[in-house]
mmCIF file of C-alpha atoms in Angstrom:
data_model
loop_
_atom_site.group_PDB
_atom_site.id
_atom_site.type_symbol
_atom_site.label_atom_id
_atom_site.label_comp_id
_atom_site.label_asym_id
_atom_site.label_seq_id
_atom_site.Cartn_x
_atom_site.Cartn_y
_atom_site.Cartn_z
ATOM 1 C CA GLU A 510 -6.402 -12.976 13.118
ATOM 2 C CA VAL A 511 -6.433 -9.531 11.545
ATOM 3 C CA GLN A 512 -9.125 -9.106 8.909
ATOM 4 C CA LEU A 513 -10.034 -6.146 6.734
ATOM 5 C CA VAL A 514 -13.048 -6.516 4.477
ATOM 6 C CA GLU A 515 -13.911 -3.809 1.987
ATOM 7 C CA SER A 516 -17.330 -3.294 0.452
ATOM 8 C CA GLY A 517 -19.351 -0.716 -1.430
ATOM 9 C CA GLY A 518 -17.639 -0.751 -4.795
ATOM 10 C CA GLY A 519 -19.433 -1.015 -8.096
ATOM 11 C CA LEU A 520 -20.188 0.596 -11.424
ATOM 12 C CA ILE A 521 -20.991 4.289 -11.126
ATOM 13 C CA GLN A 522 -21.497 7.102 -13.600
ATOM 14 C CA PRO A 523 -19.060 10.014 -13.791
ATOM 15 C CA GLY A 524 -19.970 12.825 -11.440
ATOM 16 C CA ARG A 525 -21.843 10.573 -9.032
ATOM 17 C CA SER A 526 -20.918 9.561 -5.480
ATOM 18 C CA LEU A 527 -20.009 6.287 -3.813
ATOM 19 C CA ARG A 528 -19.139 5.304 -0.256
ATOM 20 C CA LEU A 529 -16.682 2.537 0.458
ATOM 21 C CA SER A 530 -16.535 0.703 3.764
ATOM 22 C CA CYS A 531 -13.878 -1.415 5.419
ATOM 23 C CA ALA A 532 -14.861 -3.604 8.366
ATOM 24 C CA VAL A 533 -11.956 -4.627 10.542
ATOM 25 C CA SER A 534 -11.401 -7.241 13.229
ATOM 26 C CA GLY A 535 -8.568 -8.934 15.061
ATOM 27 C CA PHE A 536 -6.899 -5.820 16.480
ATOM 28 C CA THR A 537 -7.744 -2.741 18.534
ATOM 29 C CA PHE A 538 -9.080 -0.476 15.827
ATOM 30 C CA ASP A 539 -8.814 2.675 17.944
ATOM 31 C CA ASP A 540 -5.045 2.316 18.320
ATOM 32 C CA TYR A 541 -4.034 2.598 14.680
ATOM 33 C CA ALA A 542 -4.202 4.894 11.707
ATOM 34 C CA MET A 543 -5.917 3.516 8.639
ATOM 35 C CA HIS A 544 -5.459 4.165 4.939
ATOM 36 C CA TRP A 545 -6.989 3.703 1.518
ATOM 37 C CA VAL A 546 -4.806 2.665 -1.426
ATOM 38 C CA ARG A 547 -6.000 2.109 -4.973
ATOM 39 C CA GLN A 548 -4.761 0.252 -7.998
ATOM 40 C CA ALA A 549 -6.004 1.033 -11.467
ATOM 41 C CA PRO A 550 -6.323 -1.964 -13.797
ATOM 42 C CA GLY A 551 -2.871 -3.195 -14.764
ATOM 43 C CA LYS A 552 -1.153 -0.356 -12.904
ATOM 44 C CA GLY A 553 0.759 0.182 -9.704
ATOM 45 C CA LEU A 554 -0.306 1.186 -6.216
ATOM 46 C CA GLU A 555 -1.462 4.711 -5.418
ATOM 47 C CA TRP A 556 -1.977 5.929 -1.869
ATOM 48 C CA VAL A 557 -5.300 7.751 -1.617
ATOM 49 C CA SER A 558 -5.952 8.835 1.947
ATOM 50 C CA GLY A 559 -5.136 8.215 5.594
ATOM 51 C CA VAL A 560 -6.750 8.950 8.945
ATOM 52 C CA SER A 561 -5.145 8.977 12.374
ATOM 53 C CA TRP A 562 -6.247 6.786 15.251
ATOM 54 C CA ASN A 563 -8.603 9.410 16.686
ATOM 55 C CA SER A 564 -9.689 11.037 13.391
ATOM 56 C CA GLY A 565 -7.740 14.119 14.429
ATOM 57 C CA SER A 566 -5.652 14.107 11.273
ATOM 58 C CA THR A 567 -6.636 13.220 7.741
ATOM 59 C CA LEU A 568 -4.429 13.203 4.661
ATOM 60 C CA TYR A 569 -5.257 13.031 0.975
ATOM 61 C CA ALA A 570 -3.480 12.582 -2.305
ATOM 62 C CA ASP A 571 -3.724 15.669 -4.501
ATOM 63 C CA SER A 572 -5.655 13.619 -7.069
ATOM 64 C CA VAL A 573 -8.608 13.201 -4.686
ATOM 65 C CA LYS A 574 -8.336 16.218 -2.396
ATOM 66 C CA GLY A 575 -11.621 18.070 -2.189
ATOM 67 C CA ARG A 576 -13.592 15.154 -3.664
ATOM 68 C CA PHE A 577 -12.938 12.256 -1.256
ATOM 69 C CA THR A 578 -13.438 12.164 2.508
ATOM 70 C CA ILE A 579 -12.005 9.533 4.806
ATOM 71 C CA SER A 580 -13.626 8.747 8.141
ATOM 72 C CA ARG A 581 -13.786 6.060 10.786
ATOM 73 C CA ASP A 582 -16.304 4.777 13.321
ATOM 74 C CA SER A 583 -14.832 3.103 16.372
ATOM 75 C CA ALA A 584 -18.217 1.786 17.501
ATOM 76 C CA LYS A 585 -18.500 -0.145 14.266
ATOM 77 C CA ASN A 586 -14.794 -0.911 13.826
ATOM 78 C CA SER A 587 -15.088 0.504 10.349
ATOM 79 C CA LEU A 588 -13.249 2.774 7.952
ATOM 80 C CA TYR A 589 -15.001 4.701 5.208
ATOM 81 C CA LEU A 590 -14.197 6.568 2.021
ATOM 82 C CA GLN A 591 -16.812 8.940 0.690
ATOM 83 C CA MET A 592 -16.075 9.548 -2.970
ATOM 84 C CA ASN A 593 -17.809 12.451 -4.700
ATOM 85 C CA SER A 594 -17.570 13.861 -8.219
ATOM 86 C CA LEU A 595 -16.164 10.596 -9.491
ATOM 87 C CA ARG A 596 -14.112 10.566 -12.662
ATOM 88 C CA ALA A 597 -13.100 7.851 -15.079
ATOM 89 C CA GLU A 598 -9.554 8.033 -13.703
ATOM 90 C CA ASP A 599 -10.863 6.972 -10.276
ATOM 91 C CA THR A 600 -11.549 3.509 -11.697
ATOM 92 C CA ALA A 601 -9.512 1.115 -9.597
ATOM 93 C CA LEU A 602 -9.469 -1.603 -6.978
ATOM 94 C CA TYR A 603 -9.614 0.142 -3.614
ATOM 95 C CA TYR A 604 -7.790 -1.424 -0.693
ATOM 96 C CA CYS A 605 -7.986 -0.470 2.951
ATOM 97 C CA ALA A 606 -4.820 -0.955 4.946
ATOM 98 C CA LYS A 607 -3.892 -0.961 8.619
ATOM 99 C CA SER A 608 -1.016 1.253 9.634
ATOM 100 C CA SER A 609 1.662 0.194 12.076
ATOM 101 C CA GLN A 610 1.315 3.552 13.858
ATOM 102 C CA TYR A 611 -1.380 5.797 15.309
ATOM 103 C CA SER A 612 -0.351 8.755 13.168
ATOM 104 C CA SER A 613 -1.787 9.200 9.686
ATOM 105 C CA SER A 614 1.541 10.406 8.309
ATOM 106 C CA ARG A 615 3.734 7.630 9.634
ATOM 107 C CA GLY A 616 3.635 3.888 9.646
ATOM 108 C CA HIS A 617 3.952 1.210 7.057
ATOM 109 C CA PHE A 618 0.968 -0.860 5.994
ATOM 110 C CA GLU A 619 0.953 -4.066 8.018
ATOM 111 C CA TYR A 620 -2.252 -5.578 6.730
ATOM 112 C CA TRP A 621 -4.376 -5.113 3.641
ATOM 113 C CA GLY A 622 -7.886 -6.086 2.682
ATOM 114 C CA GLN A 623 -8.689 -7.827 -0.582
ATOM 115 C CA GLY A 624 -10.071 -4.694 -2.170
ATOM 116 C CA THR A 625 -13.372 -3.532 -3.624
ATOM 117 C CA PRO A 626 -13.572 -2.561 -7.310
ATOM 118 C CA VAL A 627 -14.840 0.804 -8.450
ATOM 119 C CA THR A 628 -15.611 1.427 -12.104
ATOM 120 C CA VAL A 629 -16.534 4.928 -13.187
ATOM 121 C CA SER A 630 -18.163 4.849 -16.587
ATOM 122 C CA SER A 631 -21.254 6.069 -18.357
ATOM 123 C CA GLU B 1007 6.184 14.968 -3.018
ATOM 124 C CA ILE B 1008 8.838 12.256 -2.881
ATOM 125 C CA VAL B 1009 8.938 10.367 -6.166
ATOM 126 C CA LEU B 1010 10.182 6.777 -5.961
ATOM 127 C CA THR B 1011 11.741 5.264 -9.070
ATOM 128 C CA GLN B 1012 12.132 1.503 -9.138
ATOM 129 C CA SER B 1013 14.488 -0.337 -11.430
ATOM 130 C CA PRO B 1014 14.541 -2.450 -13.388
ATOM 131 C CA GLY B 1015 10.939 -2.561 -14.505
ATOM 132 C CA THR B 1016 11.206 -6.278 -15.086
ATOM 133 C CA LEU B 1017 13.788 -8.736 -13.816
ATOM 134 C CA SER B 1018 13.997 -12.105 -15.569
ATOM 135 C CA LEU B 1019 15.731 -14.679 -13.409
ATOM 136 C CA SER B 1020 15.784 -18.392 -12.721
ATOM 137 C CA GLN B 1021 14.871 -20.169 -9.511
ATOM 138 C CA GLY B 1022 17.823 -20.138 -7.152
ATOM 139 C CA GLU B 1023 19.304 -16.916 -8.534
ATOM 140 C CA ARG B 1024 19.827 -13.719 -6.602
ATOM 141 C CA ALA B 1025 17.512 -10.776 -7.251
ATOM 142 C CA THR B 1026 18.501 -7.185 -6.580
ATOM 143 C CA LEU B 1027 15.771 -4.547 -6.820
ATOM 144 C CA SER B 1028 16.452 -0.823 -6.625
ATOM 145 C CA CYS B 1029 14.318 2.020 -5.320
ATOM 146 C CA ARG B 1030 15.597 5.570 -5.723
ATOM 147 C CA ALA B 1031 13.917 8.553 -4.074
ATOM 148 C CA SER B 1032 13.790 12.083 -5.452
ATOM 149 C CA GLN B 1033 14.730 13.384 -1.995
ATOM 150 C CA SER B 1034 15.933 11.879 1.219
ATOM 151 C CA VAL B 1035 13.486 9.532 2.935
ATOM 152 C CA SER B 1036 13.238 10.629 6.551
ATOM 153 C CA SER B 1037 14.294 8.207 9.257
ATOM 154 C CA SER B 1038 14.532 5.376 6.760
ATOM 155 C CA TYR B 1039 10.742 5.153 6.547
ATOM 156 C CA LEU B 1040 10.975 2.864 3.562
ATOM 157 C CA ALA B 1041 8.961 -0.330 3.067
ATOM 158 C CA TRP B 1042 8.736 -3.077 0.478
ATOM 159 C CA TYR B 1043 5.615 -4.991 -0.506
ATOM 160 C CA GLN B 1044 5.070 -8.087 -2.615
ATOM 161 C CA GLN B 1045 2.024 -8.512 -4.811
ATOM 162 C CA LYS B 1046 1.070 -11.696 -6.603
ATOM 163 C CA PRO B 1047 -1.507 -11.757 -9.416
ATOM 164 C CA GLY B 1048 -5.050 -11.342 -8.148
ATOM 165 C CA GLN B 1049 -3.918 -10.784 -4.579
ATOM 166 C CA ALA B 1050 -3.532 -7.831 -2.255
ATOM 167 C CA PRO B 1051 -0.028 -6.588 -1.493
ATOM 168 C CA THR B 1052 1.735 -8.013 1.554
ATOM 169 C CA LEU B 1053 4.369 -6.335 3.685
ATOM 170 C CA LEU B 1054 7.897 -7.701 3.322
ATOM 171 C CA ILE B 1055 10.254 -5.099 4.765
ATOM 172 C CA TYR B 1056 9.774 -1.943 6.838
ATOM 173 C CA GLY B 1057 12.141 0.627 8.249
ATOM 174 C CA THR B 1058 14.453 -0.127 5.302
ATOM 175 C CA SER B 1059 15.722 -3.434 6.669
ATOM 176 C CA SER B 1060 13.325 -5.015 9.188
ATOM 177 C CA ARG B 1061 11.550 -8.116 7.974
ATOM 178 C CA ALA B 1062 7.824 -8.349 8.613
ATOM 179 C CA THR B 1063 6.368 -11.258 10.540
ATOM 180 C CA ASP B 1064 6.899 -14.654 8.901
ATOM 181 C CA ILE B 1065 8.984 -13.270 6.046
ATOM 182 C CA PRO B 1066 11.868 -15.663 5.290
ATOM 183 C CA ASP B 1067 15.428 -14.458 5.721
ATOM 184 C CA ARG B 1068 16.214 -14.765 2.026
ATOM 185 C CA PHE B 1069 14.545 -11.330 1.803
ATOM 186 C CA SER B 1070 16.673 -8.422 2.972
ATOM 187 C CA GLY B 1071 16.504 -4.660 2.668
ATOM 188 C CA SER B 1072 19.224 -2.055 2.798
ATOM 189 C CA GLY B 1073 19.983 1.548 1.982
ATOM 190 C CA SER B 1074 19.605 5.063 3.286
ATOM 191 C CA GLY B 1075 18.874 8.580 2.148
ATOM 192 C CA THR B 1076 17.727 8.241 -1.432
ATOM 193 C CA ASP B 1077 18.946 4.777 -2.437
ATOM 194 C CA PHE B 1078 17.361 1.568 -1.234
ATOM 195 C CA THR B 1079 17.652 -2.071 -2.241
ATOM 196 C CA LEU B 1080 15.600 -5.214 -1.789
ATOM 197 C CA THR B 1081 17.599 -8.404 -2.192
ATOM 198 C CA ILE B 1082 16.216 -11.898 -2.543
ATOM 199 C CA SER B 1083 19.179 -14.179 -1.979
ATOM 200 C CA ARG B 1084 17.874 -17.293 -3.723
ATOM 201 C CA LEU B 1085 14.631 -17.111 -5.652
ATOM 202 C CA GLU B 1086 11.970 -19.636 -4.756
ATOM 203 C CA PRO B 1087 8.996 -20.361 -7.061
ATOM 204 C CA GLU B 1088 6.664 -18.328 -4.834
ATOM 205 C CA ASP B 1089 8.879 -15.237 -5.101
ATOM 206 C CA PHE B 1090 7.972 -14.477 -8.702
ATOM 207 C CA ALA B 1091 5.751 -11.455 -8.248
ATOM 208 C CA VAL B 1092 5.689 -7.656 -8.398
ATOM 209 C CA TYR B 1093 7.519 -5.693 -5.719
ATOM 210 C CA TYR B 1094 6.780 -2.133 -4.654
ATOM 211 C CA CYS B 1095 8.730 0.227 -2.459
ATOM 212 C CA GLN B 1096 6.925 2.857 -0.397
ATOM 213 C CA GLN B 1097 8.049 5.842 1.626
ATOM 214 C CA TYR B 1098 5.984 6.737 4.666
ATOM 215 C CA GLY B 1099 8.104 9.498 6.115
ATOM 216 C CA SER B 1100 6.294 12.421 4.563
ATOM 217 C CA SER B 1101 2.927 13.192 3.080
ATOM 218 C CA PRO B 1102 1.844 12.335 0.503
ATOM 219 C CA LEU B 1103 2.858 8.768 1.095
ATOM 220 C CA THR B 1104 4.169 7.418 -2.192
ATOM 221 C CA PHE B 1105 4.861 4.114 -3.903
ATOM 222 C CA GLY B 1106 7.338 3.252 -6.583
ATOM 223 C CA GLY B 1107 6.113 2.001 -9.931
ATOM 224 C CA GLY B 1108 7.024 -1.605 -9.149
ATOM 225 C CA THR B 1109 9.494 -4.232 -10.330
ATOM 226 C CA LYS B 1110 8.187 -7.462 -11.786
ATOM 227 C CA VAL B 1111 10.331 -10.491 -11.043
ATOM 228 C CA GLU B 1112 9.554 -13.083 -13.676
ATOM 229 C CA ILE B 1113 10.770 -16.560 -14.440
ATOM 230 C CA LYS B 1114 13.462 -16.625 -17.094
#
C-alpha cells in the first residue's frame, strides 16, 4: 500500500524558515518524481515544486522560486521542502504527491499525502 | 504559464443526474497531459482521470474524460451520493504545472 506522510508544519513568524518532510512507503521511491502542492484555506490547489527521480531536475512555481528548495533522500525514502523567508501568503496545507513518471516536468499525481498545515503569522 | 479555467464554478444537481465539467486551457496542452482530481471536504485530492481520458485505478466507469488541445471535459454519467465534491483539472505537459480553480458539484 502506497503511503505518503507529511510532517514539519506549524505556526511560524514571517521571515522565518521551516522544513517539511514527507516519508513514503509502498513503492520504489527512487523510480519516481515527487512534488509538493499547497492549498490555502478555502482555496484551490497550487503546485509548488517538483523533483525528478534522481534529483537531477527541480522545478518551482514563480511564487516560491528563490525561497523554497525541494530535495529528496533515497536512503530515508523521504522528500523535503525547505521554506525560507516565509510570508503570510505561504499559509496553506502542504501536500506531497507521487508522480506517475520519473521526470519532474511530466506525470500526473497518482498518490497524495494527507498534508501538513503551515501558518505564517506574527 | 498555461492557465486553466474551469466552469461552472458550482454545479447544482440531483443524484442520478449527469454532470458535465469544463476545463479550458489558455494554450494547447501538450500530448493531452491533462488530469482530473476529486477532493472531498477535509480530504486530500484523489486522481480520477489522466491523459485526458484514462481512468485511474478503481475509478468507476461513470467517470469519463474527453477533449484535446485547449478544451477538456469531465463527465459523470449518473451522480452518486459520494460524487458530490470539488473537481480540479491539471495540466502536466509543461512547467509550471498548473491546476484549474475547481468546480464544486453540490446537491440540488
